[in-house]
Short mmCIF file of C-alpha atoms and ligand atoms in Angstrom, two decimals:
data_model
loop_
_atom_site.label_atom_id
_atom_site.label_comp_id
_atom_site.label_asym_id
_atom_site.label_seq_id
_atom_site.Cartn_x
_atom_site.Cartn_y
_atom_site.Cartn_z
CA MET B 1 -96.57 35.58 5.45
CA SER B 2 -93.45 34.92 3.43
CA LEU B 3 -93.25 31.39 2.14
CA PHE B 4 -89.54 31.42 2.77
CA ARG B 5 -89.08 32.89 6.25
CA GLY B 6 -90.84 32.53 9.55
CA ASN B 7 -89.96 32.27 13.19
CA ASN B 8 -92.27 29.46 14.19
CA GLY B 9 -90.69 26.51 12.47
CA PRO B 10 -91.77 25.11 9.12
CA ARG B 11 -94.87 26.35 7.28
CA ILE B 12 -96.33 22.88 7.46
CA LYS B 13 -95.73 20.57 10.39
CA HIS B 14 -96.82 17.36 8.79
CA LEU B 15 -96.17 14.04 10.47
CA ALA B 16 -96.32 11.13 8.04
CA GLU B 17 -98.63 8.85 10.00
CA GLU B 18 -97.41 5.44 11.10
CA THR B 19 -99.32 2.94 9.04
CA ALA B 20 -99.91 -0.76 9.30
CA PRO B 21 -97.41 -2.76 7.24
CA TYR B 22 -98.32 -3.88 3.73
CA ASP B 23 -97.78 -7.45 2.66
CA ALA B 24 -99.49 -7.92 -0.73
CA ILE B 25 -97.89 -4.77 -2.23
CA THR B 26 -94.85 -2.58 -1.53
CA VAL B 27 -95.27 1.14 -0.85
CA GLU B 28 -92.39 3.60 -1.19
CA LYS B 29 -93.28 7.17 -0.31
CA LEU B 30 -92.07 10.00 -2.57
CA THR B 31 -92.48 12.68 0.12
CA PRO B 32 -93.86 12.66 3.69
CA VAL B 33 -96.88 14.64 2.42
CA ILE B 34 -98.04 13.08 -0.85
CA GLY B 35 -97.25 10.34 -3.36
CA ALA B 36 -96.04 6.75 -3.20
CA GLU B 37 -94.73 4.22 -5.69
CA ILE B 38 -96.44 0.85 -5.45
CA GLY B 39 -94.65 -2.39 -6.29
CA GLY B 40 -95.51 -6.06 -6.49
CA VAL B 41 -98.66 -5.54 -8.59
CA ASP B 42 -99.47 -6.51 -12.17
CA LEU B 43 -102.49 -4.39 -13.13
CA SER B 44 -103.21 -6.53 -16.18
CA ARG B 45 -104.12 -9.50 -13.97
CA PRO B 46 -107.03 -10.00 -11.59
CA LEU B 47 -106.15 -8.56 -8.18
CA GLY B 48 -106.98 -10.50 -5.04
CA ASN B 49 -109.14 -8.97 -2.30
CA HIS B 50 -106.14 -8.39 -0.07
CA ALA B 51 -104.13 -6.58 -2.77
CA MET B 52 -107.20 -4.46 -3.61
CA GLU B 53 -107.73 -3.56 0.03
CA GLU B 54 -104.07 -2.51 0.28
CA ILE B 55 -104.26 -0.44 -2.94
CA HIS B 56 -107.32 1.36 -1.51
CA ARG B 57 -105.41 2.00 1.71
CA ALA B 58 -102.26 3.15 -0.12
CA LEU B 59 -104.37 5.65 -2.11
CA ALA B 60 -106.07 6.94 1.05
CA GLU B 61 -102.72 7.31 2.84
CA ASN B 62 -100.72 8.78 -0.06
CA LEU B 63 -103.37 10.58 -2.22
CA VAL B 64 -101.62 9.64 -5.47
CA ILE B 65 -100.01 6.28 -6.19
CA PHE B 66 -97.72 5.25 -9.03
CA PHE B 67 -97.10 1.90 -10.72
CA ARG B 68 -94.15 1.23 -13.02
CA ASP B 69 -93.69 -1.22 -15.92
CA GLN B 70 -97.36 -2.04 -16.43
CA HIS B 71 -98.59 -3.69 -19.63
CA MET B 72 -102.36 -3.27 -19.83
CA SER B 73 -104.63 -3.54 -22.84
CA PRO B 74 -107.33 -0.82 -23.04
CA ASP B 75 -109.87 -3.34 -21.71
CA GLN B 76 -107.61 -4.17 -18.78
CA HIS B 77 -107.17 -0.46 -18.04
CA LEU B 78 -110.96 -0.01 -18.05
CA ALA B 79 -111.39 -3.13 -15.88
CA PHE B 80 -108.88 -1.81 -13.33
CA GLY B 81 -110.79 1.50 -13.16
CA ARG B 82 -114.12 -0.31 -12.69
CA LEU B 83 -112.75 -1.98 -9.56
CA PHE B 84 -113.08 1.47 -7.93
CA GLY B 85 -116.50 2.47 -9.26
CA ASP B 86 -118.45 3.34 -12.39
CA LEU B 87 -116.45 5.13 -15.05
CA HIS B 88 -116.81 8.79 -15.93
CA ILE B 89 -117.12 10.13 -19.48
CA HIS B 90 -115.33 13.44 -19.99
CA PRO B 91 -117.68 16.23 -21.11
CA ALA B 92 -115.27 17.54 -23.76
CA ALA B 93 -112.05 15.59 -24.29
CA PRO B 94 -111.47 13.06 -27.11
CA SER B 95 -111.74 9.35 -26.36
CA ALA B 96 -110.52 6.14 -28.01
CA PRO B 97 -112.78 4.77 -30.79
CA GLN B 98 -115.80 2.89 -29.33
CA MET B 99 -114.48 3.55 -25.79
CA PRO B 100 -116.03 6.77 -24.45
CA GLU B 101 -114.53 6.21 -20.99
CA MET B 102 -110.97 6.01 -22.39
CA MET B 103 -109.80 9.63 -22.59
CA ILE B 104 -106.93 10.37 -24.95
CA ILE B 105 -103.96 12.30 -23.53
CA HIS B 106 -101.69 13.45 -26.33
CA ALA B 107 -99.42 16.37 -27.19
CA ASP B 108 -96.80 16.67 -29.91
CA LYS B 109 -95.01 19.35 -31.90
CA ASP B 110 -98.21 20.43 -33.69
CA SER B 111 -100.46 20.58 -30.62
CA PRO B 112 -101.96 23.95 -29.75
CA ARG B 113 -102.14 22.88 -26.08
CA ALA B 114 -101.56 19.94 -23.79
CA ASN B 115 -103.90 18.50 -21.18
CA GLY B 116 -103.75 19.69 -17.61
CA GLU B 117 -101.23 22.51 -18.03
CA GLY B 118 -102.72 24.51 -15.15
CA TRP B 119 -103.42 23.39 -11.58
CA HIS B 120 -106.79 21.69 -11.32
CA SER B 121 -108.88 18.89 -9.88
CA ASP B 122 -110.39 16.88 -12.74
CA VAL B 123 -113.78 18.07 -13.99
CA SER B 124 -114.64 19.83 -10.71
CA CYS B 125 -117.35 21.62 -12.75
CA ASP B 126 -119.43 18.40 -12.60
CA ALA B 127 -122.14 18.23 -9.92
CA GLU B 128 -120.50 14.93 -8.92
CA PRO B 129 -116.84 15.36 -9.88
CA PRO B 130 -114.69 12.28 -10.51
CA MET B 131 -113.33 10.51 -7.47
CA GLY B 132 -110.11 9.41 -9.13
CA SER B 133 -108.17 9.38 -12.38
CA ILE B 134 -105.93 6.59 -13.66
CA LEU B 135 -103.45 7.84 -16.23
CA TYR B 136 -101.39 5.32 -18.23
CA ILE B 137 -98.58 6.92 -20.20
CA LYS B 138 -97.37 4.86 -23.17
CA THR B 139 -95.12 7.34 -24.99
CA CYS B 140 -92.74 9.61 -23.10
CA PRO B 141 -90.54 12.43 -24.35
CA PRO B 142 -86.79 11.88 -23.83
CA LEU B 143 -86.91 14.41 -20.99
CA GLY B 144 -89.68 16.35 -19.25
CA GLY B 145 -93.44 15.81 -19.23
CA ASP B 146 -93.53 15.31 -15.45
CA THR B 147 -96.78 15.71 -13.53
CA LEU B 148 -96.96 17.67 -10.27
CA PHE B 149 -99.45 16.66 -7.58
CA ALA B 150 -100.43 18.72 -4.53
CA SER B 151 -102.17 17.65 -1.32
CA MET B 152 -105.24 19.75 -0.59
CA TYR B 153 -105.32 18.28 2.94
CA ALA B 154 -101.91 19.88 3.54
CA ALA B 155 -103.08 23.12 1.89
CA TYR B 156 -106.11 23.18 4.20
CA GLU B 157 -104.06 22.34 7.29
CA ALA B 158 -101.56 25.13 6.57
CA LEU B 159 -104.29 27.82 6.40
CA SER B 160 -104.57 30.06 9.45
CA ASP B 161 -107.38 29.26 11.88
CA ARG B 162 -108.98 32.57 10.91
CA MET B 163 -108.97 31.65 7.21
CA LYS B 164 -110.38 28.18 8.00
CA GLN B 165 -113.23 29.84 9.89
CA TYR B 166 -113.82 32.34 7.07
CA LEU B 167 -114.09 29.58 4.46
CA ALA B 168 -116.26 27.23 6.55
CA GLY B 169 -119.71 27.13 4.96
CA LEU B 170 -118.70 29.14 1.88
CA THR B 171 -119.38 27.63 -1.54
CA ALA B 172 -117.92 28.44 -4.95
CA ILE B 173 -119.00 28.13 -8.57
CA HIS B 174 -116.98 25.73 -10.76
CA ASP B 175 -117.50 26.23 -14.49
CA GLY B 176 -116.64 23.98 -17.46
CA GLU B 177 -116.98 26.75 -20.09
CA GLY B 178 -113.19 26.78 -20.29
CA TYR B 179 -113.47 23.56 -22.34
CA ARG B 180 -114.98 25.54 -25.21
CA GLY B 181 -112.72 25.22 -28.24
CA GLN B 182 -110.05 23.34 -26.32
CA TYR B 183 -110.25 20.13 -28.33
CA ALA B 184 -110.90 21.56 -31.79
CA ASN B 185 -107.55 20.17 -32.98
CA PHE B 186 -108.94 16.64 -32.33
CA GLY B 187 -111.98 17.49 -34.48
CA ILE B 188 -114.25 17.82 -31.42
CA GLN B 189 -117.25 20.12 -31.86
CA ASP B 190 -118.25 22.25 -28.91
CA LYS B 191 -121.35 21.39 -26.91
CA GLU B 192 -124.04 23.99 -26.38
CA THR B 193 -123.30 24.09 -22.66
CA TYR B 194 -120.71 22.63 -20.32
CA PRO B 195 -121.22 21.53 -16.72
CA ARG B 196 -121.35 24.10 -13.96
CA ALA B 197 -121.72 23.36 -10.25
CA GLU B 198 -121.57 24.91 -6.79
CA HIS B 199 -119.30 23.16 -4.27
CA PRO B 200 -118.07 23.84 -0.75
CA THR B 201 -114.70 25.62 -0.64
CA ILE B 202 -113.64 23.09 1.98
CA ARG B 203 -114.78 19.51 1.48
CA THR B 204 -114.64 16.51 3.77
CA HIS B 205 -113.20 13.37 2.24
CA PRO B 206 -115.81 10.59 2.42
CA VAL B 207 -113.23 7.87 3.19
CA THR B 208 -110.63 9.54 5.43
CA GLY B 209 -112.92 12.14 7.05
CA LYS B 210 -110.17 14.76 6.54
CA LYS B 211 -110.84 18.29 5.30
CA ALA B 212 -109.39 19.44 1.97
CA LEU B 213 -109.27 22.81 0.22
CA TYR B 214 -111.54 22.52 -2.83
CA VAL B 215 -111.02 25.50 -5.13
CA ASN B 216 -108.78 25.37 -8.21
CA ARG B 217 -107.59 27.73 -10.91
CA GLY B 218 -108.89 25.50 -13.70
CA PHE B 219 -112.58 25.60 -12.83
CA THR B 220 -113.44 27.75 -9.81
CA ARG B 221 -114.84 31.10 -10.91
CA ARG B 222 -116.17 32.83 -7.80
CA ILE B 223 -117.10 32.39 -4.18
CA VAL B 224 -120.84 32.69 -3.62
CA GLY B 225 -122.33 35.36 -1.33
CA ILE B 226 -119.44 37.84 -1.23
CA SER B 227 -118.54 40.69 -3.59
CA ALA B 228 -116.66 39.95 -6.82
CA ASP B 229 -113.55 41.86 -5.68
CA GLU B 230 -113.45 40.02 -2.36
CA SER B 231 -113.94 36.67 -4.12
CA ASP B 232 -111.14 37.48 -6.61
CA GLY B 233 -108.76 38.41 -3.78
CA ILE B 234 -109.55 35.36 -1.65
CA LEU B 235 -109.34 32.95 -4.60
CA ARG B 236 -106.03 34.48 -5.72
CA TYR B 237 -104.64 33.94 -2.21
CA LEU B 238 -105.98 30.37 -2.03
CA TYR B 239 -104.55 29.43 -5.44
CA ASP B 240 -101.12 30.81 -4.55
CA HIS B 241 -101.29 29.05 -1.20
CA ALA B 242 -102.39 25.70 -2.69
CA GLU B 243 -99.50 25.82 -5.17
CA ASN B 244 -96.81 26.02 -2.47
CA PRO B 245 -94.21 23.30 -3.32
CA LEU B 246 -94.35 22.15 0.31
CA PHE B 247 -97.60 20.36 -0.49
CA GLN B 248 -96.34 18.72 -3.69
CA CYS B 249 -94.63 15.75 -5.24
CA ARG B 250 -93.40 15.53 -8.81
CA PHE B 251 -93.64 12.33 -10.83
CA ARG B 252 -91.14 11.58 -13.56
CA TRP B 253 -92.86 9.34 -16.07
CA ARG B 254 -91.30 6.40 -17.86
CA GLU B 255 -93.14 4.53 -20.59
CA ASN B 256 -95.76 2.15 -19.17
CA SER B 257 -96.14 3.98 -15.87
CA VAL B 258 -99.54 4.53 -14.26
CA ALA B 259 -100.58 7.31 -11.86
CA PHE B 260 -103.80 7.02 -9.88
CA TRP B 261 -104.81 10.20 -8.03
CA ASP B 262 -107.69 11.06 -5.76
CA ASN B 263 -109.37 14.22 -7.10
CA ARG B 264 -111.16 14.75 -3.79
CA CYS B 265 -107.94 15.79 -2.05
CA VAL B 266 -105.39 16.35 -4.86
CA GLN B 267 -104.76 18.96 -7.54
CA HIS B 268 -102.35 18.27 -10.36
CA ARG B 269 -100.55 20.05 -13.16
CA ALA B 270 -98.86 18.52 -16.21
CA MET B 271 -95.64 20.09 -17.50
CA TRP B 272 -95.53 20.78 -21.24
CA ASP B 273 -91.79 21.36 -21.32
CA TYR B 274 -90.96 18.65 -23.88
CA TRP B 275 -91.91 20.34 -27.16
CA PRO B 276 -91.29 19.28 -29.97
CA HIS B 277 -91.45 15.71 -28.61
CA ALA B 278 -94.61 13.67 -28.15
CA ARG B 279 -96.20 12.40 -24.95
CA SER B 280 -99.26 10.12 -25.10
CA GLY B 281 -101.43 7.85 -23.07
CA PHE B 282 -104.93 7.20 -21.87
CA ARG B 283 -106.86 8.23 -18.80
CA VAL B 284 -109.64 6.21 -17.20
CA THR B 285 -111.62 8.26 -14.70
CA VAL B 286 -113.78 6.93 -11.85
CA LYS B 287 -117.05 8.65 -10.97
CA GLY B 288 -117.39 10.39 -7.62
CA ASP B 289 -119.97 11.88 -5.26
CA ARG B 290 -121.30 15.37 -4.63
CA PRO B 291 -118.67 17.16 -2.48
CA VAL B 292 -119.79 17.94 1.09
C1 SIN U 1 -104.65 15.45 -16.78
O1 SIN U 1 -105.32 14.45 -16.60
O2 SIN U 1 -104.98 16.54 -16.34
C2 SIN U 1 -103.35 15.32 -17.55
C3 SIN U 1 -102.27 14.93 -16.63
C4 SIN U 1 -101.01 14.58 -17.36
O3 SIN U 1 -101.01 14.51 -18.60
O4 SIN U 1 -100.00 14.34 -16.69
#
């Protein structure tokens, strides 16, 4: 089906659900499908139970949430992440000295690559991939360096019923071998092996109970139990489908902004369109469960 023309109305008929009002925080949606900017919160200070409950709800309802003008020390960033669970240590990426959970995000004019340039869900090659990632950008280029986020609930919903049935029960291999050599410019030596895991192609979110498409270009290598050519064709279709802009929002960073995304239902892609300028920050990542 063409993405641009059809005779049955829009490709995705998504109704932004009515939600209970917020009173400890403000929530301004970026699109009806995904993304919201949160106000009235200082992440460097202890958050009350009510504010925390509303942040949890805002993440569940919007999939990725953004905070502006935050001034957190590295310890405060780690402490904010720990409010959501134990912290994840990246199997390959560089981290801040003495802080293995504080992943460095940095690209400048001499970088051979930048983080997250292709669509992916963070570290989906882990047997228990991270639940969420909290990226704090401290240095922005004068223009560019946006991050795109896509709802995998919307991608699942927009599949045909026949495709949903086909994928039900199918699993796929996610492989971290792509990390090999990727961080050599930071002086990181390769490990002997990188994580590899088998996950359902459709997962059910443990909090919302909604189904999400769970294959991504960054890590998924093949669907199990079908021929290689069939797997290649189906994955190619699913990647193209998942990258439809209808399912996306685009975040324009300013210095001291924070994005918190839910890897269980979101893919993201960082734009490296700002060369020769620099973009830097830190990511704290929260551990997750085995996808089901
Ligand atoms: C990543 O965590 O994949 C990087 C995202 C970004 O730099 O915007």
